[in-house]
Coordinates of C-alpha atoms in Angstrom, one line a residue:
X19 CA 74.8 21.1 -49.6
X20 CA 77.8 20.3 -47.3
X21 CA 77.4 19.5 -43.7
X22 CA 79.1 22.7 -42.6
X23 CA 76.8 24.8 -44.7
X24 CA 73.6 23.0 -43.2
X25 CA 75.0 23.8 -39.7
X26 CA 75.5 27.3 -40.5
X27 CA 72.0 27.6 -42.0
X28 CA 70.5 26.1 -38.9
X29 CA 72.5 28.5 -36.7
X30 CA 71.3 31.5 -38.9
X31 CA 67.6 30.3 -38.4
X32 CA 68.1 30.2 -34.7
X33 CA 69.5 33.8 -34.6
X34 CA 66.5 34.9 -36.7
X35 CA 64.2 33.3 -34.2
X36 CA 65.8 35.4 -31.5
X37 CA 65.2 38.7 -33.3
X38 CA 61.9 39.4 -31.7
X39 CA 63.8 39.6 -28.4
X40 CA 66.3 42.1 -29.9
X41 CA 63.9 44.3 -32.0
X42 CA 63.1 47.8 -31.0
X43 CA 59.4 46.9 -30.6
X44 CA 59.7 46.0 -26.9
X45 CA 60.0 47.4 -23.9
X46 CA 61.7 49.1 -21.1
X47 CA 60.2 52.3 -20.0
X48 CA 59.0 55.0 -22.4
X49 CA 59.2 58.5 -21.2
X50 CA 56.2 59.6 -23.2
X51 CA 53.1 57.7 -24.5
X52 CA 54.1 56.4 -28.0
X53 CA 51.9 56.3 -31.0
X54 CA 49.5 53.3 -31.2
X55 CA 50.5 50.7 -33.7
X56 CA 48.7 51.1 -36.9
X57 CA 48.0 48.8 -39.8
X58 CA 47.0 45.1 -39.8
X59 CA 48.8 42.1 -38.8
X60 CA 49.3 40.2 -35.6
X61 CA 51.8 42.5 -33.8
X62 CA 50.0 45.8 -34.3
X63 CA 46.8 44.2 -33.1
X64 CA 48.7 42.8 -30.0
X65 CA 50.4 46.1 -29.3
X66 CA 46.9 47.9 -29.4
X67 CA 45.5 45.3 -27.0
X68 CA 48.5 45.9 -24.7
X69 CA 48.1 49.7 -24.9
X70 CA 44.4 49.2 -23.8
X71 CA 45.5 47.0 -20.8
X72 CA 48.1 49.7 -19.9
X73 CA 45.3 52.5 -19.9
X74 CA 43.3 50.2 -17.6
X75 CA 46.2 49.8 -15.3
X76 CA 46.6 53.6 -15.1
X77 CA 43.0 54.0 -14.0
X78 CA 43.4 51.0 -11.4
X79 CA 46.6 52.4 -10.0
X80 CA 45.2 55.9 -9.4
X81 CA 42.0 54.5 -8.1
X82 CA 44.0 52.3 -5.6
X83 CA 46.1 55.3 -4.5
X84 CA 42.9 57.2 -3.7
X85 CA 41.6 54.2 -1.8
X86 CA 44.7 54.2 0.4
X87 CA 43.7 57.3 2.2
X88 CA 40.7 55.4 3.6
X89 CA 42.2 51.9 3.8
X90 CA 45.8 51.5 4.3
X91 CA 45.6 47.7 3.4
X92 CA 45.1 48.9 -0.3
X93 CA 48.9 49.4 -0.4
X94 CA 49.4 45.7 -1.0
X95 CA 47.0 45.7 -3.9
X96 CA 48.9 48.9 -5.3
X97 CA 52.3 47.0 -5.2
X98 CA 50.6 44.0 -7.0
X99 CA 49.1 46.1 -9.7
X100 CA 52.4 48.2 -10.2
X101 CA 54.4 44.9 -10.6
X102 CA 51.8 43.6 -13.1
X103 CA 52.0 46.9 -14.9
X104 CA 55.8 46.6 -15.2
X105 CA 55.5 43.1 -16.7
X106 CA 52.9 44.3 -19.2
X107 CA 54.9 47.4 -20.1
X108 CA 57.9 45.1 -20.9
X109 CA 56.2 43.7 -23.9
X110 CA 55.0 46.9 -25.4
X111 CA 56.8 49.5 -27.5
X112 CA 60.0 51.0 -26.2
X113 CA 63.6 51.0 -26.7
X114 CA 65.1 49.4 -23.6
X115 CA 65.0 45.6 -24.6
X116 CA 66.8 46.4 -27.9
X117 CA 69.5 48.3 -26.2
X118 CA 70.1 45.8 -23.5
X119 CA 69.8 42.7 -25.7
X120 CA 72.1 43.9 -28.4
X121 CA 74.6 45.3 -26.0
X122 CA 74.8 41.9 -24.2
X123 CA 75.2 40.1 -27.6
X124 CA 77.8 42.6 -28.9
X125 CA 79.9 42.3 -25.8
X126 CA 79.6 38.5 -25.4
X127 CA 78.0 38.9 -22.0
X128 CA 76.6 35.9 -20.0
X129 CA 72.9 35.4 -19.4
X130 CA 73.5 36.3 -15.8
X131 CA 75.2 39.6 -16.7
X132 CA 72.2 40.3 -19.2
X133 CA 69.7 39.7 -16.5
X134 CA 71.7 42.0 -14.1
X135 CA 71.9 44.8 -16.6
X136 CA 68.2 44.5 -17.3
X137 CA 67.2 44.9 -13.6
X138 CA 69.7 47.7 -13.0
X139 CA 68.5 49.6 -16.1
X140 CA 64.9 49.3 -14.9
X141 CA 65.7 50.5 -11.4
X142 CA 67.6 53.4 -13.0
X143 CA 64.5 54.2 -14.8
X144 CA 62.5 54.5 -11.5
X145 CA 65.2 56.6 -10.0
X146 CA 65.0 59.0 -13.0
X147 CA 61.2 59.3 -12.6
X148 CA 61.4 59.9 -8.8
X149 CA 64.1 62.5 -9.1
X150 CA 62.3 64.2 -12.0
X151 CA 59.1 64.6 -10.0
X152 CA 60.9 65.7 -6.9
X153 CA 63.0 68.3 -8.6
X154 CA 60.2 69.5 -11.0
X155 CA 57.1 69.4 -8.8
X156 CA 58.4 69.7 -5.2
X157 CA 61.3 72.1 -5.7
X158 CA 60.4 74.0 -8.7
X159 CA 56.6 73.8 -8.5
X160 CA 56.4 72.7 -12.2
X161 CA 53.1 71.7 -13.7
X162 CA 52.4 68.2 -15.3
X163 CA 52.7 69.9 -18.8
X164 CA 56.3 71.2 -17.9
X165 CA 57.2 67.8 -16.6
X166 CA 56.0 66.2 -19.8
X167 CA 58.3 68.5 -21.8
X168 CA 61.2 67.7 -19.4
X169 CA 60.5 64.0 -20.1
X170 CA 60.7 64.8 -23.8
X171 CA 64.1 66.3 -23.4
X172 CA 65.3 63.5 -21.4
X173 CA 63.9 61.1 -24.1
X174 CA 66.0 62.9 -26.8
X175 CA 69.1 62.8 -24.6
X176 CA 68.5 59.1 -24.1
X177 CA 68.4 58.5 -27.9
X178 CA 71.7 60.6 -28.3
X179 CA 73.3 58.3 -25.7
X180 CA 72.2 55.2 -27.7
X181 CA 73.8 56.7 -30.8
X182 CA 77.0 57.2 -28.8
X183 CA 76.8 53.7 -27.5
X184 CA 76.3 52.4 -31.0
X185 CA 79.4 54.3 -32.4
X186 CA 81.5 52.9 -29.6
X187 CA 80.3 49.3 -30.2
X188 CA 80.9 49.7 -34.0
X189 CA 84.4 50.9 -33.3
X190 CA 85.2 48.0 -30.9
X191 CA 83.6 45.3 -32.9
X192 CA 84.0 46.2 -36.5
X193 CA 86.4 49.1 -37.2
X194 CA 89.3 48.3 -34.9
X195 CA 89.2 44.5 -35.5
X196 CA 89.2 45.0 -39.3
X197 CA 92.1 47.5 -39.0
X198 CA 94.1 45.1 -36.9
X199 CA 93.4 42.3 -39.3
X200 CA 94.5 44.4 -42.2
X201 CA 97.7 45.5 -40.4
X202 CA 98.5 41.9 -39.4
X203 CA 97.8 40.6 -42.9
X204 CA 99.8 43.1 -44.9
X205 CA 102.6 44.0 -42.4
X206 CA 106.0 43.8 -44.0
X207 CA 108.5 41.1 -42.8
X208 CA 112.2 41.0 -43.0
X209 CA 113.6 37.9 -44.6
X210 CA 117.3 37.2 -44.6
X211 CA 118.5 36.1 -48.1
X212 CA 122.1 35.6 -48.5
X213 CA 123.0 37.9 -45.7
X214 CA 120.9 40.7 -47.0
X215 CA 117.4 41.6 -45.7
X216 CA 114.5 41.4 -48.1
X217 CA 111.0 42.7 -47.5
X218 CA 107.9 40.7 -48.2
X219 CA 104.4 40.9 -47.2
X220 CA 103.2 38.6 -44.4
X221 CA 99.8 37.8 -46.1
X222 CA 100.2 34.2 -45.1
X223 CA 99.9 34.9 -41.4
X224 CA 96.2 34.5 -41.2
X225 CA 96.5 31.0 -42.6
X226 CA 98.5 29.8 -39.7
X227 CA 97.0 27.1 -37.5
X228 CA 96.6 27.1 -33.8
X229 CA 99.8 25.2 -33.3
X230 CA 101.6 27.8 -35.3
X231 CA 101.1 30.4 -32.6
X232 CA 104.2 29.0 -30.9
X233 CA 106.4 29.0 -34.0
X234 CA 110.1 30.2 -33.6
X235 CA 110.6 33.4 -35.8
X236 CA 114.3 33.3 -35.4
X237 CA 114.6 29.7 -36.5
X238 CA 112.5 30.3 -39.5
X239 CA 114.5 33.5 -40.5
X240 CA 111.3 35.6 -40.2
X241 CA 111.2 38.9 -38.3
X242 CA 107.6 40.2 -38.6
X243 CA 107.2 43.9 -38.1
X244 CA 104.0 43.3 -36.1
X245 CA 102.7 40.0 -34.7
X246 CA 100.0 39.6 -32.1
X247 CA 100.9 37.4 -29.2
X248 CA 97.8 37.7 -27.1
X249 CA 95.1 35.0 -26.3
X250 CA 94.4 34.7 -30.0
X251 CA 97.9 35.2 -31.4
X252 CA 96.5 37.2 -34.2
X253 CA 94.6 34.2 -35.4
X254 CA 90.9 32.8 -35.1
X255 CA 90.1 31.0 -31.9
X256 CA 86.9 30.4 -29.8
X257 CA 86.5 32.9 -26.9
X258 CA 88.2 32.0 -23.7
X259 CA 86.2 30.8 -20.7
X260 CA 87.2 33.9 -18.8
X261 CA 85.5 36.0 -21.6
X262 CA 82.4 33.7 -22.0
X263 CA 81.7 33.6 -18.2
X264 CA 83.5 36.5 -16.7
X265 CA 82.1 39.4 -14.3
X266 CA 80.2 42.2 -15.7
X267 CA 82.5 45.2 -16.6
X268 CA 80.6 48.2 -15.3
X269 CA 83.1 50.6 -16.9
X270 CA 81.6 49.3 -20.2
X271 CA 78.1 48.6 -19.2
X272 CA 77.4 51.9 -17.5
X273 CA 76.7 53.5 -21.0
X274 CA 73.8 50.9 -21.7
X275 CA 72.3 51.5 -18.2
X276 CA 72.4 55.3 -18.6
X277 CA 71.0 55.2 -22.2
X278 CA 68.0 53.1 -20.9
X279 CA 67.7 54.6 -17.4
X280 CA 67.7 58.3 -18.5
X281 CA 64.3 57.9 -20.0
X282 CA 61.6 57.7 -17.1
X283 CA 58.8 55.3 -17.3
X284 CA 55.4 56.9 -18.2
X285 CA 53.4 54.9 -15.7
X286 CA 55.8 55.8 -13.0
X287 CA 55.5 59.6 -13.8
X288 CA 51.7 59.4 -13.8
X289 CA 51.6 57.5 -10.5
X290 CA 54.2 59.8 -8.8
X291 CA 52.5 63.0 -9.8
X292 CA 49.0 61.7 -8.8
X293 CA 50.5 60.4 -5.5
X294 CA 52.1 63.7 -4.8
X295 CA 48.6 65.5 -5.4
X296 CA 47.0 63.0 -2.8
X297 CA 49.8 63.4 -0.2
X298 CA 50.9 59.8 -0.7
X299 CA 54.2 60.4 -2.3
X300 CA 56.0 57.5 -0.4
X301 CA 53.4 55.1 -1.8
X302 CA 54.0 56.6 -5.3
X303 CA 57.7 55.9 -4.9
X304 CA 57.1 52.3 -3.8
X305 CA 54.8 51.8 -6.7
X306 CA 57.3 53.2 -9.1
X307 CA 60.1 50.7 -8.0
X308 CA 57.5 47.9 -8.0
X309 CA 56.9 48.7 -11.7
X310 CA 60.6 48.7 -12.2
X311 CA 61.0 45.3 -10.7
X312 CA 58.3 43.9 -13.0
X313 CA 59.8 45.4 -16.1
X314 CA 63.4 44.4 -15.2
X315 CA 62.5 40.8 -14.5
X316 CA 60.6 40.5 -17.7
X317 CA 63.4 42.1 -19.8
X318 CA 65.9 39.8 -18.0
X319 CA 63.9 36.7 -19.3
X320 CA 63.8 38.1 -22.9
X321 CA 67.6 38.8 -22.6
X322 CA 68.2 35.3 -21.3
X323 CA 66.4 34.0 -24.4
X324 CA 68.6 35.9 -26.8
X325 CA 71.8 34.9 -25.0
X326 CA 70.7 31.2 -24.9
X327 CA 69.8 31.2 -28.6
X328 CA 73.1 32.8 -29.4
X329 CA 74.9 30.0 -27.4
X330 CA 72.9 27.4 -29.1
X331 CA 73.8 28.8 -32.5
X332 CA 77.5 29.1 -31.8
X333 CA 77.6 25.5 -30.4
X334 CA 76.1 24.2 -33.6
X335 CA 78.6 26.2 -35.6
X336 CA 81.4 25.0 -33.5
X337 CA 80.8 21.4 -34.7
X338 CA 82.2 22.5 -37.9
X339 CA 85.4 23.8 -36.5
X340 CA 86.7 26.4 -34.0
X341 CA 87.2 29.0 -36.7
X342 CA 83.6 28.7 -37.8
X343 CA 82.3 29.4 -34.2
X344 CA 84.6 32.2 -33.9
X345 CA 83.5 33.9 -37.1
X346 CA 79.8 33.4 -36.1
X347 CA 80.6 35.1 -32.7
X348 CA 82.2 38.0 -34.6
X349 CA 79.3 38.2 -37.0
X350 CA 76.8 38.4 -34.0
X351 CA 78.7 40.9 -32.1
X352 CA 79.2 43.0 -35.3
X353 CA 75.6 42.9 -36.2
X354 CA 74.5 43.8 -32.7
X355 CA 76.6 46.8 -32.7
X356 CA 75.1 47.9 -36.0
X357 CA 71.6 47.4 -34.7
X358 CA 72.3 49.5 -31.7
X359 CA 73.7 52.4 -33.9
X360 CA 70.9 52.3 -36.5
X361 CA 68.1 52.1 -33.7
X362 CA 69.7 55.1 -31.9
X363 CA 69.8 57.1 -35.1
X364 CA 66.2 56.3 -36.1
X365 CA 64.9 57.2 -32.7
X366 CA 66.9 60.3 -32.4
X367 CA 65.8 61.5 -35.8
X368 CA 62.2 60.8 -35.1
X369 CA 62.5 62.7 -31.7
X370 CA 64.2 65.7 -33.2
X371 CA 62.2 66.0 -36.5
X372 CA 59.0 64.0 -35.9

């Protein structure tokens, strides 16, 4: 086995090791209680244990809210419990981690950007829960059953947004690049032969080296119908430092935030409704945002692990040449885009026909 093959194999192992942080079995908020994990094995048992802990947190949160009527100092304990619930919630079943992590990988975002996306998305879930309870319970006088149905509708809408996000990522990371590559590879070029133009296929263009990006078409007598003179000059190069460490593009990132934030957190809804019934709605709002902070920080750590693993894998591949690193980047981005799309389709199908 060649040295490059061994390096690529090690890079693949590292990426597989990061998949638990990308899988759809974790976390962000869930709009509705999800079915308990069934079957044997370590993960189903772990999820059942976490679900039991969450149920205990529900009881403790509502009990602490009740105690606040007699003892205002219980508010600090409520915030601590809410934060811990958010941390625990971030390792249970849900779709937020899968969406944020794969979005970050597909768009070559930095660890800082991934952490920021995780926090903003978690806070968006808290805002959705508060707005939903205010509109449904306070303004419309809806019952808890009606709010549960509304949460189900928001959940379906959230899954639909994930599908749209996946389609957009697949277009940007697979369909459009492949189309550009095919057009570049098979674009006709005019070659002057004895004063008369002849047409040939520029299939050799993808074999040009980095230095060939500055070649003189006039001197060579070649007039390509289409040649890309961007940062990559139509060829394979590692990403520029500006791309690898740039600022977060909110024009692109808002879709991931909305897809996650549209689905309110179950715990936040329970606490908000109970707090409203006890005349402590302000405390309920504070509790919801404490949950969001715990969830957001935990997902930020998981996203950081995924981004770090990706970077290590790419650096290992880069030792075999710049083209190898670039191709690995492209595979990671394309794979992440497909994961988002498939995950959204599965969750949307289960929501509509389950």
